[in-house]
CSV table of C-alpha atoms and ligand atoms in Angstrom, one decimal:
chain,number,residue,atom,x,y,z
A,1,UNK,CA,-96.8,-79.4,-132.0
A,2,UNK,CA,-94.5,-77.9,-129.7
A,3,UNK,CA,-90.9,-76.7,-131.5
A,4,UNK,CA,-88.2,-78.4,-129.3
A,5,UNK,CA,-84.9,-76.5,-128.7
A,6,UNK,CA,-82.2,-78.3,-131.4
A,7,UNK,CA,-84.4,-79.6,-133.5
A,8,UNK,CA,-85.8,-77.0,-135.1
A,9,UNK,CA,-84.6,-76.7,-139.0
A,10,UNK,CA,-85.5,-73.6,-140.4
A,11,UNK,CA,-88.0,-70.8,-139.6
A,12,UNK,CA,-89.2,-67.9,-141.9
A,13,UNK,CA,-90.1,-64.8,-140.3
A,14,UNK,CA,-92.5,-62.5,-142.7
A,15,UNK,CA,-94.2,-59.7,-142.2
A,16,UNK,CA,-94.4,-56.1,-143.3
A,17,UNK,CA,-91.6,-53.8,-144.1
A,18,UNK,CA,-91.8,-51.7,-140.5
A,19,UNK,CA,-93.8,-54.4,-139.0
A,20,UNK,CA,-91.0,-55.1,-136.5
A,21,UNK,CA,-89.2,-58.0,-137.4
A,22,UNK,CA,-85.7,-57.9,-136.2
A,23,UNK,CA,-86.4,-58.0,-132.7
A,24,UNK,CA,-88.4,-61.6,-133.1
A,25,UNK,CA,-85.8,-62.6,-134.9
A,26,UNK,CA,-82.9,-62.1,-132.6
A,27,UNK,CA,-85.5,-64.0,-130.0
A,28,UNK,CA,-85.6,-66.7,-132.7
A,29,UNK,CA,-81.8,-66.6,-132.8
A,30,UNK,CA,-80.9,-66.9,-129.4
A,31,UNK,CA,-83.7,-69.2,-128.3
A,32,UNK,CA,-82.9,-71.9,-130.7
A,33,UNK,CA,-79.5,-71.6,-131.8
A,34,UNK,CA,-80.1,-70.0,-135.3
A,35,UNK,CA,-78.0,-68.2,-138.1
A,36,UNK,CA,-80.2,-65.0,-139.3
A,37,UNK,CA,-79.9,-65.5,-143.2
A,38,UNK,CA,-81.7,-62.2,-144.5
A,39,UNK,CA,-81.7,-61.3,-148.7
A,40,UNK,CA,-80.1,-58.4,-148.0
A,41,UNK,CA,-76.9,-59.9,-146.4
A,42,UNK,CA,-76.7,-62.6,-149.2
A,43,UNK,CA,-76.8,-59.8,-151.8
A,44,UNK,CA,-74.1,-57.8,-150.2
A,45,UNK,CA,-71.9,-60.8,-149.5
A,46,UNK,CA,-71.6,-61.7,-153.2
A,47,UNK,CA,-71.4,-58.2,-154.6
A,48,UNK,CA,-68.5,-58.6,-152.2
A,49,UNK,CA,-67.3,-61.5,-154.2
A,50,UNK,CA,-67.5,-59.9,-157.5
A,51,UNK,CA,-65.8,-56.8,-156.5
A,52,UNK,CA,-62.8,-58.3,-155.1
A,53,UNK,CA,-62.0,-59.6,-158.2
A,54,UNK,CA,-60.9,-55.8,-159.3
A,55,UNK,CA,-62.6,-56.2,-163.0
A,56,UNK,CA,-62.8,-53.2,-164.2
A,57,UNK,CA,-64.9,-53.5,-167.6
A,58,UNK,CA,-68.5,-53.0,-168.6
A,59,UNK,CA,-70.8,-55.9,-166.9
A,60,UNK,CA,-73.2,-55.2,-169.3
A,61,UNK,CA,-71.3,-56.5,-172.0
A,62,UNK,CA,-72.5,-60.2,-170.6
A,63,UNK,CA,-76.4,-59.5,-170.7
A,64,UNK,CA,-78.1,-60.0,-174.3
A,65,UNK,CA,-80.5,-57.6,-174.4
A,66,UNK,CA,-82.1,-59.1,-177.4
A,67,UNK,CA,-82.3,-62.6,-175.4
A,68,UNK,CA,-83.3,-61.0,-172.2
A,69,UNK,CA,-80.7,-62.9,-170.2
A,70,UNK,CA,-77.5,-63.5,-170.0
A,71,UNK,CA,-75.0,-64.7,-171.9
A,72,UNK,CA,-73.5,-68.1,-171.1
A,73,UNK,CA,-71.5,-68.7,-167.8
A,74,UNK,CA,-68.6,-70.1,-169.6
A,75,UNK,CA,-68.5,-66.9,-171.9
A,76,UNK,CA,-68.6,-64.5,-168.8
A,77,UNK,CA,-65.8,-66.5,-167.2
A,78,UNK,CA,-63.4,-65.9,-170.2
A,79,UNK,CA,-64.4,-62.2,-169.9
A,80,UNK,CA,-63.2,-62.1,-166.5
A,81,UNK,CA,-60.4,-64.3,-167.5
A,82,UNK,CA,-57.5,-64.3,-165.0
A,83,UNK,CA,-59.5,-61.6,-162.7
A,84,UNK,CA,-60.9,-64.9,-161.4
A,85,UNK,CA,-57.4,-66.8,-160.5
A,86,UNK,CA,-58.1,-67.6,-156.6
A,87,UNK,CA,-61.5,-66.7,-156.5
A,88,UNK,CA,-64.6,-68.5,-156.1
A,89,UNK,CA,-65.9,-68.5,-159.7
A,90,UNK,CA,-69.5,-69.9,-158.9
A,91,UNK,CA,-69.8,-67.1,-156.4
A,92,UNK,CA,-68.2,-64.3,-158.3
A,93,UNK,CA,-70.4,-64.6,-161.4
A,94,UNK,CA,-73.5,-64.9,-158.8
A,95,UNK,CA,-72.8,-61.4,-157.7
A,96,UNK,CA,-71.6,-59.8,-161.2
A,97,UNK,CA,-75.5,-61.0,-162.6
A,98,UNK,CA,-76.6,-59.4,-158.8
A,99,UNK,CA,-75.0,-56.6,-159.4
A,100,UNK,CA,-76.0,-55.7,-163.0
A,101,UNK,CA,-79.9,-56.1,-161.9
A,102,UNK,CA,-79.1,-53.5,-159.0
A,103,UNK,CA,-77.5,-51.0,-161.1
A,104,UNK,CA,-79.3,-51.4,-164.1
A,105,UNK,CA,-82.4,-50.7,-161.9
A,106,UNK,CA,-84.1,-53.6,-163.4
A,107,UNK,CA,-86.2,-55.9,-161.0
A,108,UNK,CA,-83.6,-58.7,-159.5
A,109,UNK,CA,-85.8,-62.2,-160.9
A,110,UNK,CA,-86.8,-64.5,-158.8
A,111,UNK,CA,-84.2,-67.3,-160.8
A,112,UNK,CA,-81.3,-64.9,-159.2
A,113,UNK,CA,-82.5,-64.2,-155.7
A,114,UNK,CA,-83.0,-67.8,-155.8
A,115,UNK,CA,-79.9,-68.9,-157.0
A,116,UNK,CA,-78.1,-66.6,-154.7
A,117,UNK,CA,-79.9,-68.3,-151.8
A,118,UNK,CA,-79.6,-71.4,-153.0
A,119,UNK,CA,-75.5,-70.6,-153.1
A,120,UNK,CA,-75.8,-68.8,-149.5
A,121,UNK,CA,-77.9,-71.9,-148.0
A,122,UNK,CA,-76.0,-74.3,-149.2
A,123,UNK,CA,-73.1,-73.2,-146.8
A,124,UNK,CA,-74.8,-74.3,-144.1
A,125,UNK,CA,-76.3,-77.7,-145.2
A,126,UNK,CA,-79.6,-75.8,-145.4
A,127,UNK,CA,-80.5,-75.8,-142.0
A,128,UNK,CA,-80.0,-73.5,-139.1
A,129,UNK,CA,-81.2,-70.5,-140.6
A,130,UNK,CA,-84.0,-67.9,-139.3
A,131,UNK,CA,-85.0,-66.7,-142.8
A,132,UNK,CA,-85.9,-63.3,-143.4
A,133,UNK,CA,-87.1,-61.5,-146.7
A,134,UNK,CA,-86.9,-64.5,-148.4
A,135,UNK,CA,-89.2,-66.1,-150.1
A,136,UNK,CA,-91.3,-62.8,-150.6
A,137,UNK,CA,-93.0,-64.1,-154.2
A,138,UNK,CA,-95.2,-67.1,-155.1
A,139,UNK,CA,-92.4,-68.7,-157.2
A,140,UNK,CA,-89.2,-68.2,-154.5
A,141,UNK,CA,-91.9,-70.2,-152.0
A,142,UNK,CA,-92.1,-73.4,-154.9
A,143,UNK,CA,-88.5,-72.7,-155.0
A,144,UNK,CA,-87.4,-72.8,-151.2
A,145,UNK,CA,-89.8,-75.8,-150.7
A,146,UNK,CA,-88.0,-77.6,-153.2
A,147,UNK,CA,-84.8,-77.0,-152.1
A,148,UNK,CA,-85.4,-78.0,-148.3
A,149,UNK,CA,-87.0,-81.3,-149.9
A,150,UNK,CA,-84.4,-82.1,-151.7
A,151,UNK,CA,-81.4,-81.5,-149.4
A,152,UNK,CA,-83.8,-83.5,-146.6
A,153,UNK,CA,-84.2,-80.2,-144.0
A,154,UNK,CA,-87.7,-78.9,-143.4
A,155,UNK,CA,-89.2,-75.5,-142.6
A,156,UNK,CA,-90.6,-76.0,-139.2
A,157,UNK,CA,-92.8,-72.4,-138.9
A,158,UNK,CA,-93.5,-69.5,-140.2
A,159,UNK,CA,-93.2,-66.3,-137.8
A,160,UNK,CA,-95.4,-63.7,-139.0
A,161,UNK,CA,-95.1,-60.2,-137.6
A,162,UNK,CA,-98.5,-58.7,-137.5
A,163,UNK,CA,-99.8,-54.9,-138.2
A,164,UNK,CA,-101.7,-52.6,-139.0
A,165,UNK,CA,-100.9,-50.5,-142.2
A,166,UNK,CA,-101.8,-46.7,-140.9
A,167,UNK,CA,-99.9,-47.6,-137.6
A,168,UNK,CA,-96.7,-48.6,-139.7
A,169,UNK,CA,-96.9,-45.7,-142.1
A,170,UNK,CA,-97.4,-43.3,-138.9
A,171,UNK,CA,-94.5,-45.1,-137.1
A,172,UNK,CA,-91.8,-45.3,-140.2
A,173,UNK,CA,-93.1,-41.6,-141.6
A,174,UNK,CA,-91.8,-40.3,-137.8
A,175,UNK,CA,-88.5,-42.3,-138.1
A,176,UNK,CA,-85.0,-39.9,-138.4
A,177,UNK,CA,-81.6,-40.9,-139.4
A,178,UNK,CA,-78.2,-39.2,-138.7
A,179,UNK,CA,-76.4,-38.2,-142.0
A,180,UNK,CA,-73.4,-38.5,-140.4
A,181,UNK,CA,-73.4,-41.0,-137.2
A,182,UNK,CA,-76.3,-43.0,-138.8
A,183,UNK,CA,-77.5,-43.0,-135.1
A,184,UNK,CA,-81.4,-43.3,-135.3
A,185,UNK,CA,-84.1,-41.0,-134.3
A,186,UNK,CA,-88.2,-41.1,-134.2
A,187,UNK,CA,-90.1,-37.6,-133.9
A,188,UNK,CA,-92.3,-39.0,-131.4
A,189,UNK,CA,-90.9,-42.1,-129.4
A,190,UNK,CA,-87.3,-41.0,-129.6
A,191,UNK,CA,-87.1,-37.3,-130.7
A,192,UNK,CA,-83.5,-35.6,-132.0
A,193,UNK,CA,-82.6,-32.7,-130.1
A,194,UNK,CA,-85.0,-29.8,-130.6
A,195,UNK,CA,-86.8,-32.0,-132.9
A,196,UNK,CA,-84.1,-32.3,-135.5
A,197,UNK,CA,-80.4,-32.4,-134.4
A,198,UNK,CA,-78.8,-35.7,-133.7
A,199,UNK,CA,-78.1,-36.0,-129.5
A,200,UNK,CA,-74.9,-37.6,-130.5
A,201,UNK,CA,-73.1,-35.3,-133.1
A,202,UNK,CA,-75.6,-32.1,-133.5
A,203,UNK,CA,-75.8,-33.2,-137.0
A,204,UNK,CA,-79.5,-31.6,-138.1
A,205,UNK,CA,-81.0,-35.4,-139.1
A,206,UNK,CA,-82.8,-36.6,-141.9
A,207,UNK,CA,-86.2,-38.4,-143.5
A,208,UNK,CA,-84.4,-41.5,-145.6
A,209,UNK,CA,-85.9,-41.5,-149.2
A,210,UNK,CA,-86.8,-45.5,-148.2
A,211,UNK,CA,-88.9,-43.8,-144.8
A,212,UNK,CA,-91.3,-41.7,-147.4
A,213,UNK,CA,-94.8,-42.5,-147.5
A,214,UNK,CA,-95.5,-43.0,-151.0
A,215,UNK,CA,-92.1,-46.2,-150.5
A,216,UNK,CA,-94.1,-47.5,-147.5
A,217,UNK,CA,-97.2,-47.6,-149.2
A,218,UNK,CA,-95.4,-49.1,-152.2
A,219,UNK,CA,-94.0,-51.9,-150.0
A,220,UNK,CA,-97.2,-52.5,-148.6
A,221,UNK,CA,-98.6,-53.0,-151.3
A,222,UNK,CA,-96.2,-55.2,-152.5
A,223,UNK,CA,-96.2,-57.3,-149.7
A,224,UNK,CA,-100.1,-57.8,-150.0
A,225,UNK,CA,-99.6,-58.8,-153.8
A,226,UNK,CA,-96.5,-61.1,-153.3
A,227,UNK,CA,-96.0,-62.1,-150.0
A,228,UNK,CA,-99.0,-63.5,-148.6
A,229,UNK,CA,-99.7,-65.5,-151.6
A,230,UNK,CA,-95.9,-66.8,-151.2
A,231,UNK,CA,-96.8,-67.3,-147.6
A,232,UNK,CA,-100.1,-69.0,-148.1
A,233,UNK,CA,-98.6,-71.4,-150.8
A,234,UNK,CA,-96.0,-72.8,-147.4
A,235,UNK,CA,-99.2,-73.0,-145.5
A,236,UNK,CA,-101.2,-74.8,-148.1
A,237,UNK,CA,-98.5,-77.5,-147.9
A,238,UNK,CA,-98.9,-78.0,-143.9
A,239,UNK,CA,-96.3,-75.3,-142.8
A,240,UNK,CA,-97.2,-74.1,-139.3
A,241,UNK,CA,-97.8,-69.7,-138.8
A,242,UNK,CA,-97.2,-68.5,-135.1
A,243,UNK,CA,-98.7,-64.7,-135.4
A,244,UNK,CA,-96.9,-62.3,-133.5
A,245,UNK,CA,-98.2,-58.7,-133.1
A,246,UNK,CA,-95.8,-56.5,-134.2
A,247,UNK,CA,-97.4,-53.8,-131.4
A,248,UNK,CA,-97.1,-54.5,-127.6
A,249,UNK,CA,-98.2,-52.5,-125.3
A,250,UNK,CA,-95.3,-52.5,-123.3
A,251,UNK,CA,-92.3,-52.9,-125.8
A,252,UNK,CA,-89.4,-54.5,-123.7
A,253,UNK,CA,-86.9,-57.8,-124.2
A,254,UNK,CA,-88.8,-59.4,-122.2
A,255,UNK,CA,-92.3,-59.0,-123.6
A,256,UNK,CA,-90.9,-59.0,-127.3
A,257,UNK,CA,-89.6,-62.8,-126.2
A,258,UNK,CA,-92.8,-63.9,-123.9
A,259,UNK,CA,-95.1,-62.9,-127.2
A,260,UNK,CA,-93.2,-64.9,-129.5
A,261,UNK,CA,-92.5,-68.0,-127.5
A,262,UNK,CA,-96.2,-68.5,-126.9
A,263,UNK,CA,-97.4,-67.7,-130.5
A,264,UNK,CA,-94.8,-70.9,-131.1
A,265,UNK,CA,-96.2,-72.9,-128.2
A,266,UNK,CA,-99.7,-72.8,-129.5
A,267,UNK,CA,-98.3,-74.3,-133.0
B,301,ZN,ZN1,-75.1,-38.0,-135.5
């Protein structure tokens, strides 16, 4: 099974956090005419929503703690009352519940990441999409496979970006960030200036609290409990995985896009 240029649907790229997914997915992108849909974007884009409504009470007024869940939708819309006049109600309320998880520090469930991609997708008549970080559990992979069934798309392949866990914990421990330019840095493959000012502003840069090792290992280890059983559900059901490896030995464009296109040939 070859994938042929304008018919493919929908294509999940997995893989672990620092395994080097973004540049396969910009191949993906611009070899078949995709949208990039990644969890991260849909959450911003409907925090968005709710805070352009200006409401400036306490959203935890419309969780029951008791009941574990919120209260009705109809309840949280006359708490918002006319905050919601020209405003996409549906959308709105989808980033208020967001937005409580986030800042409550409570896990986000699966029911609201996927409702929020379920919102998100829908925009585009569920197709077109490179999908990234998304499904990453067991029950957002029953969830996604439903949806694409019922709206009568398909997910043609899965793209998983291949590593090796010490080599992504030695490449993301090594990785800088500017404080103030945001320009970013690696110790070894692209050092600041004398080791720890930014080339671009002299600002001294800095180890993100994400970039620690105990995170990384966290995130690994989440992605070994979660994702691959999410992943292996979409293969159980006959959903094609091109592996990529995440390490070249020459890391250019051009060998980025050759290692990915014939991981998808051999489908
Ligand atoms: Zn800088």
């Amino acid at each position: 099974m070859t994938l042929e240029k304008g018919k493919v649907q929908n294509i999940l790229v997995m893989g672990k956090s620092g395994a080097g997914k973004q540049p396969r997915i910009d191949v993906l992108v611009d070899e078949f005419g995709l949208e990039q849909l990644s969890t991260g974007n849909i959450f911003r884009d409907y925090l968005g929503q709710y805070t352009a409504i200006g409401f400036e009470g306490d959203i935890a007024q419309f969780f029951d703690e008791a009941r574990d869940a919120f209260v009705a939708d109809d309840e949280i819309r006359a708490g918002l009352g006319d905050k919601l006049t020209g405003h996409d109600a549906d959308g709105v309320l989808l980033g208020l519940k967001a937005k409580y998880f986030m800042e409550s520090g409570k896990f986000v469930p699966d029911s609201i990441t996927n409702a929020l991609f379920e919102s998100f997708f829908a925009r585009s008549g569920y197709k077109g999409m490179v999908l990234d970080g998304y499904p990453r559990t067991p029950d957002q992979s029953a969830f996604l496979q439903g949806l694409v069934e019922g709206k009568g798309t398909k997910l043609d392949a899965i793209v998983l970006v291949d590593g090796e866990n010490d080599a992504i914990v030695a490449r993301t421990i090594g990785r800088r960030i500017c404080p103030d330019c945001k320009k970013v840095f690696h110790l070894e493959f692209k050092p600041p200036r004398d080791g720890k000012l930014c080339t671009e502003c002299g600002a001294e840069v800095i180890l993100r609290s994400d970039d620690s090792e105990e995170k990384i290992k966290s995130r690994l280890q989440e992605f070994q409990d979660k994702a691959v059983p999410a992943m292996d559900a979409l293969t159980a059901k006959g959903i094609p995985v091109a592996t990529v490896p995440g390490n070249l030995p020459v890391f250019t464009d051009e060998a980025v896009r050759a290692s990915v296109m014939e991981a998808l040939e051999k489908l």
